[in-house]
Amino acid sequence: MASFVTSGILPCFGLNSYIKPRFQARVQSSASVALKLGRLKPSIEEKKWVNDFGPKDLEPLWDDGYGTKTIKDYFDGAKEMIRPDGGPPRWFCPIECGQPLKSSPTLLFLPGVDGVGLGLTLHHKALGKAFEVLCLHIPVYDRTPFEGLVKFVEETVRLEHARNPNKPIYLVGESIGGCLAIAVAARNPKVDLVVILANPATSFGRSKLQPFLPILEAVPNQLYNGFLCLLSLLTGNPVKMAMVGVEYRLPSRLKIGKLYQNFMALLHSLSVVADIIPKDTLVWKMKLLRSAADYASCCLHTVKAEVLLLASEKDRLLPSRDEALRLKSLLQNCTVRNFKGNGHAILLEDGVGLLTAIKGTSKYRRSKRIDFVSDYLPPSTSEFKSFFEEAYGLLLYAAGSTMFSTLEDGKIVKGLAGVPNEGPVLLVGYHMLMAFDIYPLGEGFLREKNIMVRGLGHPDLFTGKLEDSSNEFAYVDWIRVMGMVAGTASNLFKLLSTKSHVVLYPGGARESLHNKGEEYKLFWPDQQEFVRTAAKFGATIVPFGTVGEDDLTHLVLDYHDMMKIPIVSDYIREVNSKATRIRDSSKGEVANQQVYIPGVLPKLPGRFYYLFGKPIKTKGMEDMLRDRENANQLYLHVKSEVENNIAYLLKKREEDPYRSLINRTIYQALHSPSSNVPTFDP
């Protein structure tokens, strides 16, 4: 059950008023306490205390709490929040948000028609790590007009901006709250705002709700409860709401049972809806919706803030997907993400992690400009599961990856014990066809060592050039969540300076898009930059080899084949004419590699193998490696080690009795699906 607290030092402040706070507590049980918040003007010292004592960083696979709260918790919390107290709109901070990281920006949540302010119930714990969260609560019988709400929020924004002028302020608005966020952003173009809209009600004039007001006013009071329950089921996708907290990997029987249990709890909780929105309040909110939509639509062209728009394709109340396209064309800096199976109440449904969406679209920052290294938040446990078990679980299962590493004495062991735990570490290796190797590598380090391996990708992955027309949350977003940054020298410097583990593929696209007959052949440039860079930061270089691409796919059409197909060749030329060049075109075939998608056919999967060689310490070698000859010798040594590792794996995999997917599946069936399948002895 949601609970709330306020005090002189915890980050629970009502803003915008000089009225002294009033506290009205009702104890329901030892685990259920709700405090009604008055409005309080926080002192700078109080807010500074919160930031100064928050943790500095998050560990990989931190607990974001996703799945521990459901729609039932929203209704339970709403029961406590809606009791009339005659007060005006106010801010509160849910206790689940906890202590944010140091220097976290402020996030203001602007609720939908319900006005309760608990629309982020599923996301409180996650958002509380990255933001100072304040939620707007509009009491049931409050009748503040839309312009009054705009001024109320605006005053908070300006107060926060005056306190921290170099930090962004996040406005998260759902439905009518989206209109409120747009209005505030339009009136404050000089304030650094990041606006996040969840199915905003700017399309109210074209929605099914437009003729709803006369019908609502005609509904008899005795039928209103049933009418509102029916309307509530249309508000969101009940199945998506019930899916929250249902583990993806549960057996079907248990999954269906959990889904049924959650669905019945949802139906039982609908009885609270009439208390949250009595008939008179709903009539008022419908009128408020109309004025809010008109107000926001008139000022769209003046919004200069960054905007992230989350749109549901199955919104049965508003034409949210069409509205997303309209807003993207009208707003100056708008990113859209569509969610296929979700309804209007998108933030209370499964499949939408708000913090994940913010991170994946590169909207999270703590200063005026985003820094992909210092602003990065490692993946949480739920993000790990979503990416490695749901999105790419089939690939990981088919690959059946096994990893080996080399100890200081040269002994090869199973696992990653030979890779240093302390950074900076530069993992340098061979890039498999279509970069299949990167997913098991990242998953293996997180699962075994709880270490986040940061990748360096093509800059176009971070510019929006590769987004498709569907605007769905997909591959490009996920790789950002998983720590990939643009492959630039400055980003490599920053990563090594922060003692990160970084994976580097000197062969880049030339290796991952190789031609027929070029499997396991290195295409490295002549320059030794990464050797000198590693020495500059005292990084440990770990050369590694990977094999298995030829056990997973058969390369049917390579670049030369593609260029013989007229329409396909024209498309490849067009794409590459717009692509960013990250290496000097005079550096040979590595720099001149054309980007394309090879034609491959799947095979009955074999297995991926990784061997991390003996660590090479560069600490104290910076002066020596300034000499070109010395640097070249170390460079060639690293390259030779990678080639030796590949040769070792190609030979040893013939001894693996479980190289075939069929044999691995039989082994797991006889033991346990989660069992580590054996492999050859190193």
XYZ file of C-alpha atoms in Angstrom:
682
model
C 0.000 0.000 0.000
C 1.327 3.402 -0.847
C 2.349 5.501 2.120
C 3.638 9.019 2.470
C 5.615 11.006 4.992
C 6.796 14.548 5.518
C 9.228 16.157 7.907
C 11.766 18.926 8.088
C 14.516 16.865 6.509
C 12.977 14.248 4.229
C 12.319 15.237 0.607
C 8.570 15.661 0.968
C 7.706 19.257 0.344
C 4.596 21.082 -0.704
C 5.552 24.210 -2.605
C 4.136 27.505 -3.815
C 2.572 28.772 -0.663
C 3.565 30.554 2.468
C 0.914 28.791 4.536
C 2.385 26.789 7.374
C 2.143 23.034 6.841
C -0.679 21.172 8.423
C -0.385 17.510 9.311
C -3.307 15.172 9.615
C -2.334 11.572 10.285
C -4.489 8.483 10.205
C -2.909 5.210 11.210
C -4.530 2.251 9.440
C -2.077 -0.406 10.599
C 1.559 -0.744 11.522
C 2.457 -0.950 7.858
C -0.004 1.608 6.533
C 0.400 5.249 7.448
C -0.690 8.220 5.350
C 0.025 11.844 6.160
C -1.942 14.561 4.416
C 0.483 17.268 3.369
C -0.069 20.968 3.707
C 1.833 23.344 1.470
C 5.279 24.301 2.571
C 7.955 26.496 1.078
C 11.143 24.383 1.497
C 14.355 25.983 2.546
C 17.452 25.661 0.384
C 19.213 23.988 3.301
C 16.588 21.246 3.466
C 16.813 20.442 -0.245
C 20.614 20.660 -0.168
C 20.670 18.138 2.693
C 18.849 15.622 0.532
C 21.317 15.956 -2.348
C 24.463 16.019 -0.215
C 23.683 12.760 1.563
C 22.354 10.750 -1.365
C 24.470 7.948 -2.850
C 26.817 8.941 -5.657
C 26.357 5.989 -8.018
C 24.146 2.986 -8.590
C 25.494 -0.537 -8.772
C 24.558 -2.633 -11.820
C 21.424 -4.729 -11.343
C 20.051 -2.425 -8.652
C 16.527 -3.061 -7.427
C 14.080 -0.708 -9.148
C 11.062 -2.256 -7.453
C 9.277 -2.851 -10.742
C 6.655 -5.568 -10.337
C 6.363 -5.174 -6.565
C 3.595 -2.589 -6.951
C 0.448 -3.100 -9.003
C -2.747 -1.254 -9.906
C -4.174 -2.473 -6.591
C -1.536 -0.427 -4.754
C -2.657 2.617 -6.711
C -6.247 2.176 -5.552
C -5.211 1.422 -1.969
C -3.130 4.584 -1.865
C -5.896 6.604 -3.470
C -8.281 5.647 -0.650
C -6.046 7.492 1.801
C -5.365 10.471 -0.447
C -8.926 11.352 -1.442
C -10.460 11.959 1.974
C -11.743 15.554 1.927
C -9.686 18.055 3.921
C -10.756 21.283 2.238
C -7.193 21.984 1.142
C -5.920 23.295 -2.187
C -3.619 21.483 -4.669
C -0.291 20.490 -3.129
C 2.912 18.514 -3.701
C 3.958 15.323 -1.977
C 6.767 12.796 -2.302
C 5.939 9.071 -2.012
C 8.057 7.374 0.628
C 8.916 4.591 -1.861
C 11.023 7.084 -3.795
C 13.649 7.005 -1.063
C 16.909 8.937 -1.309
C 17.970 10.131 -4.783
C 21.497 10.098 -6.134
C 23.673 13.130 -5.559
C 22.972 16.033 -7.916
C 19.728 14.465 -9.120
C 17.346 16.738 -11.027
C 13.791 17.408 -9.878
C 10.839 15.606 -11.445
C 7.327 17.028 -11.104
C 4.490 14.617 -11.838
C 1.264 16.150 -13.131
C -1.630 13.660 -12.843
C -4.457 12.858 -15.204
C -8.186 13.303 -14.630
C -8.093 11.419 -11.302
C -5.914 14.146 -9.772
C -4.707 11.817 -7.020
C -1.048 12.046 -7.987
C -0.312 8.328 -7.684
C -0.075 7.630 -11.398
C 3.617 6.736 -10.978
C 2.938 4.054 -8.346
C 4.671 1.375 -10.422
C 7.700 3.625 -10.954
C 8.234 5.329 -7.587
C 11.241 3.318 -6.455
C 13.045 3.523 -9.804
C 12.422 7.224 -10.332
C 13.350 7.972 -6.729
C 16.926 6.873 -7.438
C 17.375 9.262 -10.359
C 15.176 12.225 -9.391
C 13.854 14.288 -6.536
C 10.241 13.293 -7.177
C 7.328 15.561 -6.343
C 3.773 14.568 -7.284
C 0.877 16.968 -7.637
C -2.256 16.096 -5.672
C -5.493 17.850 -6.608
C -8.148 17.155 -3.942
C -11.416 15.616 -5.112
C -13.516 18.700 -4.501
C -10.973 21.278 -5.576
C -12.195 23.477 -8.431
C -9.044 25.361 -9.366
C -9.364 26.383 -13.053
C -6.754 25.304 -15.569
C -5.033 28.682 -15.605
C -4.745 28.480 -11.827
C -3.084 25.066 -12.031
C -0.676 26.396 -14.652
C 0.375 29.242 -12.360
C 0.675 26.856 -9.424
C 3.057 24.518 -11.261
C 4.855 27.436 -12.885
C 5.686 28.952 -9.523
C 7.242 25.657 -8.432
C 9.258 25.435 -11.645
C 10.611 28.951 -11.242
C 11.465 28.381 -7.597
C 13.339 25.197 -8.464
C 15.108 26.866 -11.385
C 16.260 29.706 -9.149
C 17.643 27.148 -6.691
C 19.451 25.060 -9.321
C 19.778 27.058 -12.563
C 22.206 24.536 -14.100
C 19.952 21.507 -13.652
C 17.040 20.480 -15.856
C 13.557 20.166 -14.417
C 11.425 17.254 -15.567
C 7.683 17.626 -16.073
C 5.868 14.305 -16.442
C 2.252 14.766 -17.452
C -0.353 12.141 -18.285
C -3.627 12.985 -20.037
C -4.708 16.420 -18.783
C -1.402 16.636 -16.920
C 0.258 16.561 -20.341
C -1.653 19.708 -21.313
C -0.499 21.282 -18.059
C 3.131 20.398 -18.781
C 2.925 21.876 -22.301
C 1.396 25.098 -20.992
C 4.079 25.544 -18.336
C 6.844 24.813 -20.855
C 5.411 27.329 -23.312
C 5.292 30.058 -20.645
C 8.861 29.390 -19.490
C 11.060 29.062 -22.590
C 14.214 30.134 -20.731
C 13.928 27.404 -18.106
C 15.704 24.133 -18.932
C 12.764 21.729 -19.018
C 12.438 18.130 -20.151
C 8.759 17.412 -20.805
C 7.505 13.818 -20.794
C 3.974 13.346 -22.074
C 1.980 10.148 -21.601
C -1.057 10.137 -23.903
C -1.612 13.896 -23.534
C -5.195 15.161 -23.779
C -4.370 17.733 -26.468
C -6.506 15.605 -28.818
C -9.605 15.912 -26.614
C -11.497 17.790 -29.333
C -11.149 14.817 -31.692
C -11.716 12.099 -29.104
C -14.602 9.864 -28.135
C -14.848 11.869 -24.929
C -16.023 15.020 -26.732
C -19.760 14.128 -26.751
C -19.440 12.426 -23.378
C -20.389 15.402 -21.168
C -24.154 15.569 -21.996
C -24.418 11.795 -21.503
C -22.610 11.998 -18.176
C -24.879 14.728 -16.881
C -27.930 12.635 -17.828
C -26.784 9.484 -16.001
C -28.872 8.954 -12.820
C -26.886 9.047 -9.595
C -27.869 5.497 -8.706
C -26.359 4.202 -11.973
C -23.220 6.320 -11.827
C -21.053 3.770 -9.995
C -21.644 1.043 -12.568
C -21.242 3.513 -15.399
C -17.906 4.694 -13.993
C -16.593 1.152 -13.482
C -17.324 0.396 -17.127
C -15.577 3.598 -18.158
C -12.581 2.666 -15.987
C -12.124 -0.605 -17.868
C -11.969 1.406 -21.093
C -9.396 3.767 -19.620
C -6.594 1.209 -19.630
C -5.827 -2.247 -20.942
C -7.010 -4.533 -18.100
C -4.786 -7.394 -19.250
C -1.728 -5.157 -19.324
C -2.588 -3.870 -15.856
C -2.965 -7.413 -14.546
C 0.345 -8.468 -16.154
C 2.371 -6.212 -13.831
C 4.473 -8.398 -11.562
C 3.937 -11.576 -13.600
C 7.394 -13.016 -14.271
C 8.176 -13.649 -17.940
C 9.931 -16.957 -17.229
C 7.176 -18.442 -15.060
C 5.663 -21.693 -16.337
C 2.443 -21.061 -18.259
C 0.244 -22.581 -15.538
C 1.679 -20.331 -12.823
C 1.637 -17.312 -15.130
C -2.067 -17.750 -15.882
C -2.818 -18.205 -12.182
C -0.963 -15.030 -11.247
C -2.631 -13.118 -14.069
C -6.076 -14.269 -12.912
C -5.305 -13.283 -9.321
C -4.190 -9.794 -10.372
C -7.183 -9.356 -12.648
C -9.664 -10.223 -9.893
C -7.889 -7.811 -7.534
C -8.257 -5.123 -10.193
C -11.994 -5.736 -10.566
C -12.437 -5.650 -6.790
C -10.550 -2.337 -6.568
C -12.782 -0.615 -9.127
C -15.297 0.091 -6.373
C -13.001 2.895 -5.227
C -13.246 4.770 -8.549
C -16.525 6.489 -7.653
C -14.888 7.884 -4.503
C -11.869 9.107 -6.466
C -14.042 10.822 -9.069
C -17.602 11.565 -7.860
C -20.095 12.568 -10.529
C -19.836 16.313 -9.880
C -16.047 16.088 -9.982
C -16.053 14.164 -13.256
C -18.363 16.714 -14.861
C -15.968 19.436 -13.732
C -12.946 17.494 -15.031
C -14.569 17.056 -18.460
C -14.999 20.817 -18.715
C -11.450 21.270 -17.440
C -10.209 18.858 -20.117
C -11.740 20.963 -22.869
C -10.169 24.191 -21.649
C -6.821 22.432 -21.035
C -6.717 20.983 -24.564
C -7.573 24.340 -26.131
C -4.982 26.167 -24.029
C -2.188 23.687 -24.770
C -2.950 23.455 -28.484
C -2.675 27.215 -28.859
C 0.871 27.379 -27.477
C 2.543 24.304 -28.992
C 4.668 26.394 -31.361
C 6.285 28.276 -28.466
C 7.514 25.162 -26.604
C 11.317 24.994 -26.776
C 11.827 22.244 -24.212
C 12.942 18.697 -24.975
C 9.845 16.526 -25.276
C 9.468 12.763 -24.964
C 5.999 11.557 -25.950
C 4.776 8.091 -24.936
C 1.765 7.070 -27.010
C -0.496 4.020 -26.709
C -1.774 2.419 -29.883
C -4.778 0.917 -28.072
C -5.916 4.069 -26.302
C -9.713 3.813 -26.437
C -10.336 7.276 -25.017
C -8.031 9.475 -27.086
C -6.505 9.108 -30.589
C -3.077 9.083 -28.966
C -1.017 7.590 -31.802
C -2.329 10.067 -34.381
C -1.873 12.866 -31.878
C 1.739 11.818 -31.338
C 2.438 12.281 -35.051
C 0.749 15.683 -34.991
C 2.662 16.875 -31.944
C 5.966 15.649 -33.342
C 5.441 17.811 -36.413
C 4.516 20.880 -34.340
C 6.977 20.702 -31.445
C 10.543 21.812 -32.054
C 12.328 18.977 -30.261
C 10.045 15.977 -29.840
C 10.867 12.259 -29.608
C 7.995 9.775 -29.875
C 7.780 6.219 -28.612
C 4.714 4.126 -29.443
C 3.569 1.181 -27.345
C 1.473 -1.329 -29.257
C -0.528 -3.153 -26.619
C -1.097 -0.417 -24.064
C -4.206 1.609 -23.256
C -4.745 5.148 -22.026
C -3.434 4.548 -18.482
C -0.024 3.636 -19.886
C 1.945 4.393 -16.703
C -0.109 1.852 -14.725
C 0.334 -0.953 -17.245
C 2.942 -3.611 -17.865
C 5.642 -3.131 -20.466
C 6.401 0.530 -19.834
C 9.263 1.380 -17.478
C 9.275 5.171 -17.358
C 12.887 5.490 -16.248
C 13.894 2.947 -18.902
C 12.153 5.037 -21.571
C 13.902 8.175 -20.349
C 17.313 6.492 -20.405
C 16.756 4.721 -23.715
C 15.891 7.940 -25.524
C 18.901 9.766 -24.024
C 16.734 12.168 -22.034
C 18.346 11.658 -18.645
C 20.865 14.306 -17.672
C 21.884 16.182 -14.542
C 23.158 19.382 -16.147
C 22.500 21.544 -19.178
C 24.048 19.055 -21.598
C 23.914 15.267 -21.484
C 27.135 13.428 -20.706
C 26.778 9.801 -21.813
C 29.407 8.733 -19.287
C 28.772 10.703 -16.097
C 24.974 10.766 -16.548
C 24.727 7.047 -17.223
C 22.615 4.909 -14.907
C 23.439 1.163 -15.043
C 20.661 -1.325 -15.808
C 18.382 -2.422 -13.019
C 17.359 -6.011 -12.388
C 14.099 -5.596 -14.308
C 15.915 -3.992 -17.256
C 18.373 -6.881 -17.273
C 15.481 -9.343 -17.436
C 13.611 -7.358 -20.086
C 16.631 -7.144 -22.370
C 18.468 -10.413 -21.865
C 15.518 -12.696 -21.110
C 12.658 -11.217 -23.115
C 14.069 -9.138 -25.990
C 17.172 -11.235 -26.719
C 16.495 -14.355 -24.679
C 16.085 -16.533 -27.770
C 19.514 -15.511 -29.114
C 21.181 -16.163 -25.757
C 19.486 -19.544 -25.499
C 20.505 -20.509 -29.016
C 24.095 -19.330 -28.474
C 24.532 -21.247 -25.200
C 27.624 -19.151 -24.549
C 30.523 -20.369 -22.450
C 33.409 -18.179 -21.335
C 37.022 -18.829 -20.385
C 39.696 -16.508 -19.057
C 43.432 -16.614 -18.405
C 44.939 -16.167 -14.951
C 48.146 -14.244 -14.214
C 50.157 -17.484 -14.346
C 48.830 -18.265 -17.821
C 46.371 -20.968 -16.749
C 43.061 -20.993 -18.683
C 39.993 -21.455 -16.480
C 36.265 -21.595 -17.080
C 34.555 -18.356 -16.175
C 35.773 -14.780 -15.891
C 38.094 -15.057 -12.878
C 41.068 -13.978 -14.996
C 39.506 -10.634 -15.952
C 40.349 -7.907 -13.390
C 37.472 -6.669 -11.277
C 38.971 -3.209 -10.873
C 39.025 -0.873 -13.851
C 39.976 0.676 -16.047
C 39.943 -2.419 -18.247
C 39.991 -2.401 -22.050
C 38.632 -5.610 -23.594
C 40.009 -5.811 -27.134
C 38.769 -8.484 -29.510
C 37.244 -9.819 -32.702
C 33.791 -8.643 -33.787
C 31.478 -11.447 -34.922
C 29.173 -11.206 -37.923
C 26.363 -8.690 -37.232
C 27.779 -8.122 -33.736
C 26.111 -11.260 -32.352
C 28.909 -11.547 -29.793
C 28.141 -8.371 -27.850
C 24.928 -9.621 -26.197
C 26.265 -12.775 -24.498
C 29.411 -10.866 -23.513
C 27.482 -8.146 -21.694
C 25.126 -10.640 -20.090
C 28.003 -12.844 -18.922
C 29.859 -10.035 -17.166
C 26.721 -8.803 -15.443
C 25.596 -12.236 -14.343
C 28.970 -13.540 -13.128
C 30.852 -10.432 -11.967
C 28.132 -7.749 -11.708
C 30.324 -5.590 -13.964
C 28.874 -3.258 -16.581
C 30.819 -3.517 -19.839
C 30.485 -0.302 -21.840
C 30.474 -0.607 -25.624
C 31.464 1.894 -28.309
C 28.955 2.067 -31.164
C 28.505 3.936 -34.413
C 27.563 7.613 -33.760
C 24.474 7.308 -35.966
C 22.957 5.032 -33.323
C 22.705 8.092 -31.083
C 21.514 10.761 -33.523
C 18.053 9.420 -34.377
C 19.005 8.624 -37.991
C 18.282 4.923 -37.537
C 14.830 5.274 -35.967
C 12.078 3.719 -38.061
C 8.631 5.105 -38.734
C 7.022 2.902 -36.075
C 8.784 4.877 -33.319
C 8.660 1.846 -31.048
C 11.013 1.341 -28.123
C 13.452 -1.029 -29.788
C 17.069 -2.057 -30.351
C 18.589 1.434 -30.565
C 16.987 2.411 -27.251
C 17.980 -0.785 -25.502
C 21.667 -0.520 -26.369
C 21.704 2.926 -24.754
C 20.108 1.485 -21.631
C 22.791 -1.211 -21.661
C 25.617 1.322 -21.690
C 26.713 1.740 -25.288
C 28.023 5.183 -26.224
C 29.103 6.754 -29.481
C 32.524 5.503 -30.557
C 34.511 8.701 -30.199
C 37.916 9.350 -28.680
C 36.437 11.677 -26.049
C 33.973 9.015 -24.866
C 36.753 6.410 -24.638
C 38.817 8.864 -22.586
C 35.904 9.530 -20.232
C 35.124 5.845 -19.769
C 38.699 4.925 -18.942
C 39.080 7.932 -16.656
C 36.088 6.681 -14.639
C 37.712 3.217 -14.342
C 35.113 1.491 -16.519
C 35.311 -1.842 -18.289
C 35.180 -1.013 -22.000
C 34.923 -3.385 -24.971
C 36.714 -2.245 -28.123
C 36.645 -3.798 -31.583
C 39.474 -2.308 -33.679
C 38.055 -4.047 -36.771
C 34.668 -2.396 -36.228
C 32.096 -2.704 -38.998
C 34.635 -4.274 -41.352
C 34.725 -7.401 -39.182
C 31.059 -7.489 -38.200
C 30.017 -7.053 -41.867
C 32.687 -9.265 -43.379
C 32.372 -11.081 -46.689
C 32.178 -14.810 -47.401
C 35.266 -16.734 -46.405
C 36.460 -14.026 -43.992
C 35.199 -15.601 -40.754
C 37.586 -15.056 -37.828
C 39.930 -12.881 -39.872
C 41.047 -9.656 -38.197
C 40.791 -6.374 -40.101
C 42.539 -3.925 -37.820
C 43.811 -0.492 -38.827
C 47.509 0.362 -38.757
C 47.184 2.965 -35.999
C 47.939 2.108 -32.375
C 45.734 4.747 -30.719
C 44.006 2.426 -28.263
C 47.382 1.224 -26.892
C 48.504 4.760 -26.072
C 45.080 5.672 -24.716
C 45.101 2.646 -22.389
C 48.568 3.583 -21.100
C 47.476 7.187 -20.523
C 44.923 5.985 -17.959
C 46.868 2.969 -16.709
C 44.239 0.600 -18.104
C 44.646 -3.163 -18.245
C 44.263 -4.531 -21.772
C 42.570 -7.922 -22.024
C 42.732 -9.425 -25.542
C 39.904 -11.850 -26.277
C 38.697 -14.121 -29.044
C 35.192 -15.292 -29.890
C 33.973 -18.075 -32.157
C 30.559 -19.452 -33.013
C 29.081 -17.250 -35.735
C 29.500 -20.064 -38.262
C 27.518 -22.340 -35.906
C 24.578 -19.922 -35.783
C 24.101 -18.555 -39.308
C 25.122 -19.184 -42.881
C 26.204 -16.076 -44.800
C 24.322 -16.219 -48.106
C 24.600 -12.670 -49.470
C 27.593 -10.479 -48.622
C 28.327 -6.915 -49.717
C 29.487 -7.909 -53.184
C 26.340 -9.967 -53.746
C 24.104 -7.160 -52.507
C 25.660 -4.620 -54.855
C 24.706 -6.804 -57.829
C 20.990 -6.391 -57.000
C 19.823 -3.075 -58.576
C 17.261 -1.831 -56.051
C 19.245 -3.071 -53.054
C 22.496 -1.483 -54.277
C 20.795 1.893 -54.729
C 19.436 1.696 -51.192
C 22.874 0.823 -49.753
C 24.468 3.765 -51.551
C 21.765 6.127 -50.277
C 22.126 4.964 -46.680
C 25.911 5.259 -46.729
C 25.832 8.701 -48.323
C 24.052 9.947 -45.202
C 26.054 7.922 -42.685
C 28.579 9.556 -40.377
C 32.198 8.693 -41.109
C 34.080 8.007 -37.886
C 37.447 7.227 -39.430
C 39.561 9.016 -42.001
C 38.662 7.637 -45.441
C 42.362 7.439 -46.239
C 42.910 4.674 -43.648
C 42.033 1.800 -45.990
C 39.243 -0.773 -46.095
C 38.538 -0.634 -42.352
C 37.466 3.006 -42.634
C 35.729 2.585 -45.993
C 33.443 -0.272 -44.973
C 29.924 0.257 -46.307
C 27.041 -0.297 -43.887
C 24.476 -2.895 -44.967
C 22.552 -5.877 -43.611
C 24.020 -9.196 -44.820
C 21.744 -11.925 -46.090
C 21.953 -14.856 -43.679
C 20.126 -18.119 -43.119
C 19.840 -19.678 -39.651
C 21.493 -22.976 -38.809
C 20.693 -25.491 -36.118
C 22.575 -23.510 -33.456
C 25.931 -24.597 -32.164
C 27.612 -22.607 -29.423
C 29.454 -19.335 -28.771
C 32.845 -19.511 -27.059
C 34.833 -16.655 -25.509
C 38.436 -16.730 -24.334
C 39.859 -13.737 -22.490
C 43.640 -13.775 -22.630
C 46.221 -12.907 -20.013
C 45.763 -9.288 -18.818
C 48.346 -6.811 -20.078
C 49.013 -4.013 -17.580
C 49.935 -0.636 -19.073
C 50.235 1.328 -15.845
C 53.577 3.156 -15.871
C 54.138 2.513 -19.584
C 52.871 5.865 -20.874
C 56.328 7.341 -21.483
C 57.613 4.168 -23.139
C 54.621 3.918 -25.468
C 55.104 7.433 -26.768
C 57.724 5.827 -28.973
C 55.935 4.665 -32.122
C 57.940 1.449 -32.379
C 57.190 0.398 -28.796
C 53.515 1.175 -29.232
C 53.439 -0.824 -32.462
C 55.047 -3.842 -30.795
C 52.420 -3.875 -28.036
C 49.669 -3.352 -30.609
C 50.861 -6.334 -32.657
C 51.180 -8.415 -29.479
C 47.526 -7.711 -28.588
C 46.449 -8.572 -32.116
C 48.465 -11.791 -32.029
C 46.869 -12.771 -28.707
C 43.388 -12.281 -30.161
C 44.283 -14.492 -33.135
C 45.748 -17.153 -30.826
C 42.605 -17.129 -28.684
C 40.430 -17.645 -31.748
C 42.625 -20.515 -32.962
C 42.498 -22.132 -29.507
C 38.698 -21.992 -29.395
C 38.258 -23.308 -32.940
C 40.317 -26.340 -31.984
C 38.918 -26.974 -28.513
C 35.239 -26.616 -29.444
C 35.537 -29.908 -31.336
C 35.898 -31.557 -27.913
C 32.673 -30.052 -26.542
C 29.974 -32.755 -26.225
C 27.344 -30.043 -25.780
C 28.237 -27.872 -28.764
C 24.874 -28.692 -30.372
C 21.662 -27.032 -29.185
C 19.955 -30.440 -29.156
C 22.486 -31.891 -26.718
C 22.261 -28.818 -24.467
C 18.466 -28.982 -24.453
C 18.523 -32.661 -23.478
C 20.997 -31.928 -20.681
C 18.812 -29.157 -19.250
C 15.707 -31.326 -19.525
C 17.417 -34.020 -17.446
C 18.815 -31.602 -14.903
C 17.375 -28.100 -14.597
C 16.557 -25.384 -17.156
C 18.809 -23.015 -15.217
C 21.727 -25.446 -14.989
C 25.073 -24.419 -16.457
C 25.663 -26.795 -19.338
C 29.176 -28.318 -19.221
C 31.723 -27.796 -21.973
C 35.257 -28.944 -22.866
C 38.016 -28.892 -20.254
C 40.394 -25.999 -20.951
